[in-house]
């Protein structure tokens, strides 16, 4: 189960639970970064503890983030990740948009 745990006009934090145990969390936010002023809508991370991985929790969190961003009428959702995570996000409709030092900036164009 995914619950929204905090929200404001510019950010939404959310968490995943199994049997009332916290098993993952994520956040989306509207923020302008000086290095990338055209990328304003961000998935600011998804975290699932090692012992909880392989259960579909990250998939649920990413899908929740995408759905919430669509609900907010955001045009796209960006995130910054390391190379080994690109395939995971590509499986959810993201594609590489840019590089930032040693990390990839990837985007999911949102259709409404």
Short mmCIF file of N, CA and C in Angstrom, two decimals, residues 23-100:
data_model
loop_
_atom_site.label_atom_id
_atom_site.label_comp_id
_atom_site.label_asym_id
_atom_site.label_seq_id
_atom_site.Cartn_x
_atom_site.Cartn_y
_atom_site.Cartn_z
N UNK A 23 8.39 0.02 4.00
CA UNK A 23 9.29 -0.74 3.13
C UNK A 23 9.85 0.08 1.97
N UNK A 24 9.50 1.36 1.91
CA UNK A 24 10.03 2.20 0.83
C UNK A 24 9.43 3.58 0.89
N UNK A 25 10.09 4.51 0.22
CA UNK A 25 9.61 5.90 0.21
C UNK A 25 10.10 6.60 -1.04
N UNK A 26 9.43 7.70 -1.37
CA UNK A 26 9.83 8.50 -2.51
C UNK A 26 9.28 9.91 -2.38
N UNK A 27 9.69 10.76 -3.31
CA UNK A 27 9.24 12.14 -3.29
C UNK A 27 9.26 12.68 -4.72
N UNK A 28 8.27 13.50 -5.04
CA UNK A 28 8.30 14.29 -6.27
C UNK A 28 8.23 15.75 -5.86
N UNK A 29 8.85 16.62 -6.68
CA UNK A 29 8.84 18.04 -6.32
C UNK A 29 9.00 18.92 -7.55
N UNK A 30 8.48 20.12 -7.43
CA UNK A 30 8.67 21.15 -8.44
C UNK A 30 9.80 22.04 -7.94
N UNK A 31 10.90 22.01 -8.65
CA UNK A 31 12.07 22.79 -8.24
C UNK A 31 12.90 23.12 -9.46
N UNK A 32 13.40 24.32 -9.50
CA UNK A 32 14.26 24.74 -10.61
C UNK A 32 15.71 24.68 -10.14
N UNK A 33 16.52 23.93 -10.87
CA UNK A 33 17.94 23.83 -10.57
C UNK A 33 18.71 24.75 -11.52
N UNK A 34 19.66 25.51 -11.02
CA UNK A 34 20.41 26.45 -11.88
C UNK A 34 21.06 25.79 -13.09
N UNK A 35 21.56 24.56 -12.94
CA UNK A 35 22.22 23.88 -14.06
C UNK A 35 21.24 23.37 -15.11
N UNK A 36 19.96 23.22 -14.73
CA UNK A 36 18.96 22.66 -15.64
C UNK A 36 17.63 23.39 -15.48
N UNK A 37 17.57 24.67 -15.87
CA UNK A 37 16.35 25.45 -15.63
C UNK A 37 15.13 24.96 -16.41
N UNK A 38 15.32 24.21 -17.49
CA UNK A 38 14.19 23.71 -18.25
C UNK A 38 13.56 22.46 -17.62
N UNK A 39 14.26 21.83 -16.70
CA UNK A 39 13.76 20.63 -16.04
C UNK A 39 13.24 21.05 -14.67
N UNK A 40 11.94 21.14 -14.51
CA UNK A 40 11.38 21.70 -13.29
C UNK A 40 10.65 20.70 -12.41
N UNK A 41 10.30 19.54 -12.93
CA UNK A 41 9.46 18.59 -12.19
C UNK A 41 10.26 17.30 -11.97
N UNK A 42 10.53 17.00 -10.72
CA UNK A 42 11.50 15.96 -10.38
C UNK A 42 10.94 14.85 -9.51
N UNK A 43 11.34 13.65 -9.82
CA UNK A 43 11.19 12.55 -8.86
C UNK A 43 12.49 12.59 -8.09
N UNK A 44 12.38 12.94 -6.82
CA UNK A 44 13.59 13.21 -6.03
C UNK A 44 14.05 11.97 -5.29
N UNK A 45 13.81 10.85 -5.87
CA UNK A 45 14.34 9.63 -5.29
C UNK A 45 13.26 8.65 -4.90
N UNK A 46 13.65 7.40 -4.96
CA UNK A 46 12.87 6.27 -4.47
C UNK A 46 13.86 5.44 -3.69
N UNK A 47 13.46 5.05 -2.48
CA UNK A 47 14.35 4.22 -1.67
C UNK A 47 13.60 3.01 -1.16
N UNK A 48 14.21 1.85 -1.35
CA UNK A 48 13.71 0.58 -0.82
C UNK A 48 14.90 -0.11 -0.16
N UNK A 49 14.77 -0.47 1.13
CA UNK A 49 15.89 -1.15 1.80
C UNK A 49 16.26 -2.46 1.08
N UNK A 50 17.52 -2.81 1.14
CA UNK A 50 18.03 -3.99 0.45
C UNK A 50 17.19 -5.23 0.73
N UNK A 51 16.81 -5.44 1.97
CA UNK A 51 16.08 -6.65 2.33
C UNK A 51 14.64 -6.67 1.78
N UNK A 52 14.16 -5.55 1.27
CA UNK A 52 12.81 -5.47 0.72
C UNK A 52 12.79 -5.46 -0.81
N UNK A 53 13.94 -5.47 -1.41
CA UNK A 53 14.02 -5.39 -2.88
C UNK A 53 13.58 -6.70 -3.53
N UNK A 54 13.11 -6.60 -4.76
CA UNK A 54 12.65 -7.77 -5.49
C UNK A 54 11.19 -8.11 -5.24
N UNK A 55 10.48 -7.23 -4.55
CA UNK A 55 9.07 -7.47 -4.21
C UNK A 55 8.13 -6.55 -4.98
N UNK A 56 8.66 -5.77 -5.91
CA UNK A 56 7.81 -4.86 -6.68
C UNK A 56 7.54 -3.53 -6.00
N UNK A 57 8.25 -3.26 -4.91
CA UNK A 57 8.01 -2.03 -4.16
C UNK A 57 8.48 -0.81 -4.96
N UNK A 58 9.66 -0.89 -5.55
CA UNK A 58 10.14 0.26 -6.33
C UNK A 58 9.22 0.51 -7.52
N UNK A 59 8.71 -0.54 -8.13
CA UNK A 59 7.75 -0.39 -9.23
C UNK A 59 6.52 0.36 -8.75
N UNK A 60 5.99 -0.03 -7.61
CA UNK A 60 4.80 0.64 -7.07
C UNK A 60 5.08 2.11 -6.76
N UNK A 61 6.25 2.39 -6.22
CA UNK A 61 6.61 3.77 -5.89
C UNK A 61 6.78 4.62 -7.15
N UNK A 62 7.44 4.09 -8.16
CA UNK A 62 7.64 4.83 -9.41
C UNK A 62 6.30 5.06 -10.10
N UNK A 63 5.46 4.04 -10.14
CA UNK A 63 4.14 4.20 -10.76
C UNK A 63 3.28 5.22 -10.00
N UNK A 64 3.39 5.23 -8.67
CA UNK A 64 2.66 6.22 -7.88
C UNK A 64 3.17 7.62 -8.21
N UNK A 65 4.49 7.78 -8.31
CA UNK A 65 5.08 9.09 -8.63
C UNK A 65 4.58 9.59 -9.99
N UNK A 66 4.56 8.72 -10.98
CA UNK A 66 4.09 9.09 -12.31
C UNK A 66 2.62 9.49 -12.26
N UNK A 67 1.80 8.69 -11.60
CA UNK A 67 0.37 8.99 -11.50
C UNK A 67 0.12 10.31 -10.78
N UNK A 68 0.85 10.56 -9.71
CA UNK A 68 0.69 11.80 -8.95
C UNK A 68 1.10 13.00 -9.80
N UNK A 69 2.21 12.88 -10.52
CA UNK A 69 2.66 13.98 -11.40
C UNK A 69 1.62 14.26 -12.48
N UNK A 70 1.02 13.22 -13.04
CA UNK A 70 -0.05 13.41 -14.03
C UNK A 70 -1.22 14.13 -13.39
N UNK A 71 -1.58 13.71 -12.18
CA UNK A 71 -2.71 14.33 -11.46
C UNK A 71 -2.45 15.81 -11.20
N UNK A 72 -1.20 16.18 -11.03
CA UNK A 72 -0.82 17.58 -10.81
C UNK A 72 -0.68 18.35 -12.12
N UNK A 73 -0.95 17.67 -13.23
CA UNK A 73 -0.85 18.25 -14.58
C UNK A 73 0.56 18.70 -14.93
N UNK A 74 1.55 18.00 -14.40
CA UNK A 74 2.93 18.28 -14.78
C UNK A 74 3.15 17.76 -16.20
N UNK A 75 3.94 18.47 -17.01
CA UNK A 75 4.18 18.03 -18.38
C UNK A 75 5.17 16.87 -18.49
N UNK A 76 6.04 16.74 -17.50
CA UNK A 76 7.07 15.71 -17.53
C UNK A 76 7.56 15.46 -16.11
N UNK A 77 8.22 14.35 -15.93
CA UNK A 77 8.84 14.03 -14.64
C UNK A 77 10.28 13.64 -14.92
N UNK A 78 11.22 14.35 -14.29
CA UNK A 78 12.65 14.12 -14.47
C UNK A 78 13.22 13.44 -13.22
N UNK A 79 14.33 12.75 -13.42
CA UNK A 79 15.09 12.27 -12.28
C UNK A 79 16.54 12.10 -12.67
N UNK A 80 17.38 12.12 -11.68
CA UNK A 80 18.82 11.97 -11.86
C UNK A 80 19.21 10.64 -11.25
N UNK A 81 19.88 9.78 -12.02
CA UNK A 81 20.23 8.46 -11.49
C UNK A 81 21.57 7.99 -12.04
N UNK A 82 22.09 6.99 -11.39
CA UNK A 82 23.34 6.36 -11.82
C UNK A 82 23.04 5.39 -12.96
N UNK A 83 24.08 5.05 -13.72
CA UNK A 83 23.93 4.24 -14.92
C UNK A 83 23.21 2.92 -14.66
N UNK A 84 23.48 2.27 -13.53
CA UNK A 84 22.88 0.95 -13.28
C UNK A 84 21.37 1.00 -13.05
N UNK A 85 20.80 2.21 -12.88
CA UNK A 85 19.35 2.34 -12.66
C UNK A 85 18.59 2.77 -13.91
N UNK A 86 19.31 3.12 -14.98
CA UNK A 86 18.65 3.62 -16.18
C UNK A 86 17.66 2.59 -16.73
N UNK A 87 18.05 1.33 -16.83
CA UNK A 87 17.16 0.29 -17.38
C UNK A 87 15.89 0.16 -16.55
N UNK A 88 16.00 0.24 -15.23
CA UNK A 88 14.81 0.17 -14.37
C UNK A 88 13.82 1.26 -14.76
N UNK A 89 14.30 2.49 -14.86
CA UNK A 89 13.41 3.59 -15.17
C UNK A 89 12.92 3.55 -16.62
N UNK A 90 13.76 3.08 -17.54
CA UNK A 90 13.30 2.93 -18.93
C UNK A 90 12.12 1.97 -19.00
N UNK A 91 12.10 0.97 -18.14
CA UNK A 91 10.98 0.02 -18.14
C UNK A 91 9.68 0.67 -17.69
N UNK A 92 9.77 1.87 -17.12
CA UNK A 92 8.59 2.62 -16.68
C UNK A 92 8.29 3.80 -17.61
N UNK A 93 8.93 3.83 -18.78
CA UNK A 93 8.63 4.87 -19.76
C UNK A 93 9.55 6.07 -19.74
N UNK A 94 10.59 6.05 -18.92
CA UNK A 94 11.56 7.15 -18.90
C UNK A 94 12.56 6.96 -20.04
N UNK A 95 13.19 8.05 -20.46
CA UNK A 95 14.27 7.98 -21.44
C UNK A 95 15.35 8.99 -21.06
N UNK A 96 16.56 8.72 -21.49
CA UNK A 96 17.69 9.59 -21.16
C UNK A 96 17.51 10.93 -21.86
N UNK A 97 17.61 12.01 -21.08
CA UNK A 97 17.48 13.37 -21.62
C UNK A 97 18.82 14.10 -21.64
N UNK A 98 19.71 13.76 -20.69
CA UNK A 98 20.94 14.54 -20.54
C UNK A 98 21.87 13.80 -19.59
N UNK A 99 23.06 14.33 -19.44
CA UNK A 99 24.02 13.84 -18.45
C UNK A 99 24.38 15.00 -17.52
N UNK A 100 24.58 14.68 -16.25
CA UNK A 100 24.99 15.68 -15.27
C UNK A 100 26.18 15.10 -14.51
#
